[in-house]
Short mmCIF file of C-alpha atoms and ligand atoms in Angstrom, two decimals:
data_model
loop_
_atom_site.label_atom_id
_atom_site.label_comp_id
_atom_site.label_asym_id
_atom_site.label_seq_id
_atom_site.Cartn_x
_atom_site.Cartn_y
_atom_site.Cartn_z
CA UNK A 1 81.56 -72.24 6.55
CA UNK A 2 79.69 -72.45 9.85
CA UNK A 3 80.30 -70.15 12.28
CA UNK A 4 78.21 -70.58 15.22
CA UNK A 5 77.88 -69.20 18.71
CA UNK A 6 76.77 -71.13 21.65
CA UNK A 7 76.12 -68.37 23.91
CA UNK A 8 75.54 -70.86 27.11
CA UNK A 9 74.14 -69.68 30.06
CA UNK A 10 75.50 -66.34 29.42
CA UNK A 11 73.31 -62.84 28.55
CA UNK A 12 70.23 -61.04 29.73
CA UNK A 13 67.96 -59.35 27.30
CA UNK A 14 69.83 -55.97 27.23
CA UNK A 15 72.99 -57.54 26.51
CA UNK A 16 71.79 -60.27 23.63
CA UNK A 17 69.96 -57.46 21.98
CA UNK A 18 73.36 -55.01 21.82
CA UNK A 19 75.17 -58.19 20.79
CA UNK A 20 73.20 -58.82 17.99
CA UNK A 21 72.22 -55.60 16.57
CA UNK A 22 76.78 -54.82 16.84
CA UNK A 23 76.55 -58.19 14.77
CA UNK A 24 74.04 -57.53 11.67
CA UNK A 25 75.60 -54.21 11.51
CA UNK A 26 78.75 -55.68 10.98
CA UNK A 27 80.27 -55.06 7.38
CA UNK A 28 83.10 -57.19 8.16
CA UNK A 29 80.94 -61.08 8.25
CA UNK A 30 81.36 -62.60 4.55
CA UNK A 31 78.59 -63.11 2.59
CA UNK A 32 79.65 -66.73 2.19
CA UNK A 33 79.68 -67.37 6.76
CA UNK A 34 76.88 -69.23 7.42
CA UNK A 35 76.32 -67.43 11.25
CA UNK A 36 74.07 -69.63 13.79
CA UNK A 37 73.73 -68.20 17.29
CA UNK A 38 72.26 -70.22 19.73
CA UNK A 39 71.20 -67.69 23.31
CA UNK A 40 69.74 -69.39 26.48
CA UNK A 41 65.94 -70.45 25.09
CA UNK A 42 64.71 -67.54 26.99
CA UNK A 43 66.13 -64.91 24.96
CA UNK A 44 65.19 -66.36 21.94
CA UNK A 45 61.98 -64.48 21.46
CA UNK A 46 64.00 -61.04 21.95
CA UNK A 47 66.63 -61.97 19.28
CA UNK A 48 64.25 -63.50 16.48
CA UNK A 49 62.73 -60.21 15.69
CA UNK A 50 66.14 -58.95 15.02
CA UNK A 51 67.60 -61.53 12.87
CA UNK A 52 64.87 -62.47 11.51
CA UNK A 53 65.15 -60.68 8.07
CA UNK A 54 69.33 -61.20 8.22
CA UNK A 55 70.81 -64.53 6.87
CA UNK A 56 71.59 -65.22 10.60
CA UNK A 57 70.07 -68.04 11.82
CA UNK A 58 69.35 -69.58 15.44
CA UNK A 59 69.06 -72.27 17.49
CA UNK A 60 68.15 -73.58 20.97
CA UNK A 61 70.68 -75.35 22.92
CA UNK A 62 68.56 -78.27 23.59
CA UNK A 63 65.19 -79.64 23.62
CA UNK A 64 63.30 -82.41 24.88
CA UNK A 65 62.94 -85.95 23.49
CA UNK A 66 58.78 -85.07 24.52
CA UNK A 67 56.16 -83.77 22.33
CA UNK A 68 54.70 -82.01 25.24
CA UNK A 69 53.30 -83.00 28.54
CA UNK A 70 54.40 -83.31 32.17
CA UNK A 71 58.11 -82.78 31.93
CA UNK A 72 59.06 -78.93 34.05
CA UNK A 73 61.90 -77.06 32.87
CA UNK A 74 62.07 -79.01 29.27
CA UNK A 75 61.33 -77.26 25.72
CA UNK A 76 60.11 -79.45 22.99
CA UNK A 77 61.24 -79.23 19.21
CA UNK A 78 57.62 -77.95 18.17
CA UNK A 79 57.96 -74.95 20.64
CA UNK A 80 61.50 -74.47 19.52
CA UNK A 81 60.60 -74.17 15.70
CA UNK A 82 57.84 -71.74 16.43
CA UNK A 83 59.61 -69.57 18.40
CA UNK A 84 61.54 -69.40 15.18
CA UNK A 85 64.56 -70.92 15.37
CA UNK A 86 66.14 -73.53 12.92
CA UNK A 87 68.47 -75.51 14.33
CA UNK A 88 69.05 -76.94 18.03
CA UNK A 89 72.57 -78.05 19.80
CA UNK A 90 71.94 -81.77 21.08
CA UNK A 91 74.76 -83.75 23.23
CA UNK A 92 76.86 -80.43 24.25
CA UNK A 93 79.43 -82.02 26.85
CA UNK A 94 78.37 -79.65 29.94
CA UNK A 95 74.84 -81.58 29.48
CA UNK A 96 76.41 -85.23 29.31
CA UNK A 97 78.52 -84.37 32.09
CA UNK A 98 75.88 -82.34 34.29
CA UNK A 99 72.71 -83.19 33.32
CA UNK A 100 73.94 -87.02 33.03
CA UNK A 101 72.77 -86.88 29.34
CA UNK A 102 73.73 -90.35 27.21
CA UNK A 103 74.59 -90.82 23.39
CA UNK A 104 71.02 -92.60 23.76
CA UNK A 105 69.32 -89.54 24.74
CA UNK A 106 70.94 -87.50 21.94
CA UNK A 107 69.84 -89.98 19.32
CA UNK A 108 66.83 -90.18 20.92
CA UNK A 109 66.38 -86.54 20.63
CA UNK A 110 67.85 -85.75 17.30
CA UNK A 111 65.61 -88.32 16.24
CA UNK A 112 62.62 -86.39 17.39
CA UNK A 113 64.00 -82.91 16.22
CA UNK A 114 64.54 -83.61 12.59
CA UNK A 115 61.42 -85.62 12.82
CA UNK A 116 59.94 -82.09 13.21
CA UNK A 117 61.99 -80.12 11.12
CA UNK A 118 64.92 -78.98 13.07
CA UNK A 119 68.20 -79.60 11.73
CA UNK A 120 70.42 -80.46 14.65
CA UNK A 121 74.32 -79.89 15.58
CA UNK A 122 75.15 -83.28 17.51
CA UNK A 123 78.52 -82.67 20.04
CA UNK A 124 80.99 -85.29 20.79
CA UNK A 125 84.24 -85.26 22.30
CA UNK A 126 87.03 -86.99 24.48
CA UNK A 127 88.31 -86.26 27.94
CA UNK A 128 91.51 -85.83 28.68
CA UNK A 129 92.14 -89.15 30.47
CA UNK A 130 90.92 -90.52 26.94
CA UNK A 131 93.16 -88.70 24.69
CA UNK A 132 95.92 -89.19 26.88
CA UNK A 133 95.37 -93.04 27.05
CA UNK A 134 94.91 -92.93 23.16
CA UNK A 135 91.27 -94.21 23.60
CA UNK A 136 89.54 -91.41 22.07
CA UNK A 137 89.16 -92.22 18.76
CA UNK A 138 87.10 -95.68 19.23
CA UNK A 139 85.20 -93.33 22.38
CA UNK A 140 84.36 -90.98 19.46
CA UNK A 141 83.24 -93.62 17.14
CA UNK A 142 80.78 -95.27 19.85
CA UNK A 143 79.86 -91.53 20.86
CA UNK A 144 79.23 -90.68 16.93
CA UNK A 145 77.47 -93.76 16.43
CA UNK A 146 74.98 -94.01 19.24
CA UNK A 147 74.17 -90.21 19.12
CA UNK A 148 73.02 -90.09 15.57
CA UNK A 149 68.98 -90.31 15.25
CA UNK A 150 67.36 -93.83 16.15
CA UNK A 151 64.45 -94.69 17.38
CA UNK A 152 63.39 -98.26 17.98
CA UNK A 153 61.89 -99.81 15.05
CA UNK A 154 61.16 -96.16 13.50
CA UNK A 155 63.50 -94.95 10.39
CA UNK A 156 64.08 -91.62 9.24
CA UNK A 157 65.06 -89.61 6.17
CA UNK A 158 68.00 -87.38 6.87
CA UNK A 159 68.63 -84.88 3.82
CA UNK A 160 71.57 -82.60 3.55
CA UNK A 161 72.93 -80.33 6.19
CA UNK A 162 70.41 -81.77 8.21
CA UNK A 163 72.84 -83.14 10.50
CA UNK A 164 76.39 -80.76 11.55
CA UNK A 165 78.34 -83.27 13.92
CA UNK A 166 81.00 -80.71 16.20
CA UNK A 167 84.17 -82.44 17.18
CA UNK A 168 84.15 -80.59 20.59
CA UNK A 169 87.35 -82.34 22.81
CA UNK A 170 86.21 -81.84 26.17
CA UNK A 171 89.86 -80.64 27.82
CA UNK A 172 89.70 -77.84 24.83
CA UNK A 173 86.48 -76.54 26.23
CA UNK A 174 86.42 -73.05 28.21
CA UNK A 175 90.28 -74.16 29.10
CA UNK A 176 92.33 -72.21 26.55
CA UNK A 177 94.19 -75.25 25.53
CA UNK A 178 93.26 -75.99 21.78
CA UNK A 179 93.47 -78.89 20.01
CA UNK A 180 96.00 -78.66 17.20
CA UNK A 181 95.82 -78.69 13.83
CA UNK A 182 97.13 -82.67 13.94
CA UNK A 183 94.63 -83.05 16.57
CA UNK A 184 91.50 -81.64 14.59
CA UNK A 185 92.57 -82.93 10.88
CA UNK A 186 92.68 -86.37 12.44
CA UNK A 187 89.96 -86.90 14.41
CA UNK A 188 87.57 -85.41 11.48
CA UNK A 189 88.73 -87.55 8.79
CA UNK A 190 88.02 -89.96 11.07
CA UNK A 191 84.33 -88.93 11.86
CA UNK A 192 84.18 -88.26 7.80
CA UNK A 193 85.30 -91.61 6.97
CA UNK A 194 82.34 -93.17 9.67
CA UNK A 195 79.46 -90.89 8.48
CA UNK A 196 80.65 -92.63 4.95
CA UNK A 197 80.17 -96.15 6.42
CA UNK A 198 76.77 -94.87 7.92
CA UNK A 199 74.93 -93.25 5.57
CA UNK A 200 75.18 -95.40 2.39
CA UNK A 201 74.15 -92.23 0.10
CA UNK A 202 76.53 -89.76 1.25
CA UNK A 203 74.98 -86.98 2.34
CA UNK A 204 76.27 -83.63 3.06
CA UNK A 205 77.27 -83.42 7.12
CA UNK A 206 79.43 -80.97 8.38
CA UNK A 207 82.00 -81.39 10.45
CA UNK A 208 82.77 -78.41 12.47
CA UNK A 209 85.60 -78.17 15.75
CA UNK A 210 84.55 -76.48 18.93
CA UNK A 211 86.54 -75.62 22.10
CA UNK A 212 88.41 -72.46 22.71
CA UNK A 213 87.98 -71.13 19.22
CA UNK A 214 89.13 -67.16 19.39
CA UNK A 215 89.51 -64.58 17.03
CA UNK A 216 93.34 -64.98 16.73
CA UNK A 217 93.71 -69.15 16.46
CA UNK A 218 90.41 -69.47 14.21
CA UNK A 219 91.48 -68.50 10.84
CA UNK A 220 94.24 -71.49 11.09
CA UNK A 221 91.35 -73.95 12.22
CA UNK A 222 88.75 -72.64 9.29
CA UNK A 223 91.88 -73.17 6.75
CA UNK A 224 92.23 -77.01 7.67
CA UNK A 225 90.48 -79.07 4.66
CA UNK A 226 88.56 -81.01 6.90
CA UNK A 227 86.64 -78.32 8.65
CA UNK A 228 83.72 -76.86 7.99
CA UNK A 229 82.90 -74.09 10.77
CA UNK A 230 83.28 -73.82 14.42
CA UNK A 231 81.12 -73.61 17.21
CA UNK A 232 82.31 -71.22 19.68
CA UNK A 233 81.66 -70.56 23.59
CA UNK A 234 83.44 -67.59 25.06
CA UNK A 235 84.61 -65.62 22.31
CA UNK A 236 81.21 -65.51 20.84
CA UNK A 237 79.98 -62.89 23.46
CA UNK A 238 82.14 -60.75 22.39
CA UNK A 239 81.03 -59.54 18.69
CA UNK A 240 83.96 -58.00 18.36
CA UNK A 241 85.74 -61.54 18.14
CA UNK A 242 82.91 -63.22 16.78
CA UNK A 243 82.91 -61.03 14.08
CA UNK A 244 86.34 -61.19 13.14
CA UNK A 245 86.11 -65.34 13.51
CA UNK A 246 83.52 -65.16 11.39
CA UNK A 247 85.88 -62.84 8.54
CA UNK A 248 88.15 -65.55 8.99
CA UNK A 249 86.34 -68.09 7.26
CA UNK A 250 86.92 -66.28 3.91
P1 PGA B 1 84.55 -72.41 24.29
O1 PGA B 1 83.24 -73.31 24.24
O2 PGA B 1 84.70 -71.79 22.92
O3 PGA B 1 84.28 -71.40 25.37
O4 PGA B 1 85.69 -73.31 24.60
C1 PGA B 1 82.91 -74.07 23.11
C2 PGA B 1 81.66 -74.88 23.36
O5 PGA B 1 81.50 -75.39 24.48
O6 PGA B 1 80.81 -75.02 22.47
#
């Protein structure tokens, strides 16, 4: 099971250090969790030190479709991996909504990441006018499709667990409101049943729910057959609750 933490913009180096060290000291994580954390780029040199002889692993929250080059305020994959982190969130909703971010950026990008070596956690997710108008599931197919890595004329090799998609519905996010049970089971069979079409030799992709995962409704998410981990905002901060999500997966 994946339990990861998207820690957002959220930390400074005092804090990500006591939040880390209160989370490898931890007894309570399973053996079996499969913990990603995933701080605001600059913190990751603080927090690979620490993890970096723990099964944790971590992530940036985004990178740049750019090797290198002219483009201020973006990190590319390269600069990611050798700051030592192994995976990288693309498509997050906050940067298709802010940041004005499209499906074809995210392919683009995920393209370019496990190009390099990253293995990447691609987000998609409805709105609420889309659930509510019963849109959402062909919105999540187009999302799912034209999100996955492309690049014109270029193909690549994707192996196993290379690719996590998170099911992330956008009115679940930072709001409280969860999705149910119904809610989650559906919509990933559904993504399950289009990686199938997709990917002719079936490899291994998670499928993993995000948005307002807490310690108290996550061990009925992690029991649903069709999950495999959670990616979680808030109540990751807290290692407290992260911790005990993360016990929950057992
Ligand atoms: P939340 O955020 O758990 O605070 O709802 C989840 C996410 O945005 O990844």
């Amino acid at each position: 099971m994946i339990i990861a933490g998207n820690w957002k913009m959220n930390c400074d180096s005092r804090q990500a250090i006591k939040l880390v060290n209160e989370i490898i000291k931890s007894n309570d994580i399973p053996i079996e969790a499969n913990i990603m954390i995933f701080p605001p780029s600059i913190l990751i040199p603080v927090i690979f030190p620490l993890i970096k002889n723990t099964k944790i692993k971590l992530g940036a929250q985004d990178c740049s479709l750019n090797d290198n080059g002219a483009y201020t305020g973006q990190i590319s994959s390269d600069m990611i991996l050798d700051a030592g982190c192994e995976y990288v969130i693309l498509g997050h909703s906050e940067r298709r909504s802010m940041c004005k971010e499209t499906s074809s950026d995210v392919s683009l990008k995920s393209f370019k990441a496990i190009s390099k070596g990253l293995n990447v956690i691609i987000c998609i997710g409805e709105s609420l006018k889309e659930r509510e108008d019963n849109s959402f599931l062909s919105i999540l197919e187009t999302q799912l499709s034209s999100s996955l890595p492309q690049s014109i004329g270029s193909q690549i090799e994707v192996s196993d667990f290379q690719i996590t998609i998170a099911y992330e519905p956008i009115w679940a996010i930072g709001s409280g409101k969860v999705a149910t049970n119904e809610n989650i089971e559906e919509v990933h069979k559904f993504i399950k049943n289009c990686l199938n079409d997709y990917f002719e030799n079936s490899i291994k992709i998670p499928v993993i729910y995000g948005g307002s995962v807490n310690a108290n409704n996550s061990s009925q998410i992690l029991k649903l057959n069709s999950v495999d981990g959670v990616l979680v905002g808030g109540a990751s901060l807290k290692s407290d609750d992260f911790i005990k999500i993360a016990k929950n997966s057992l």
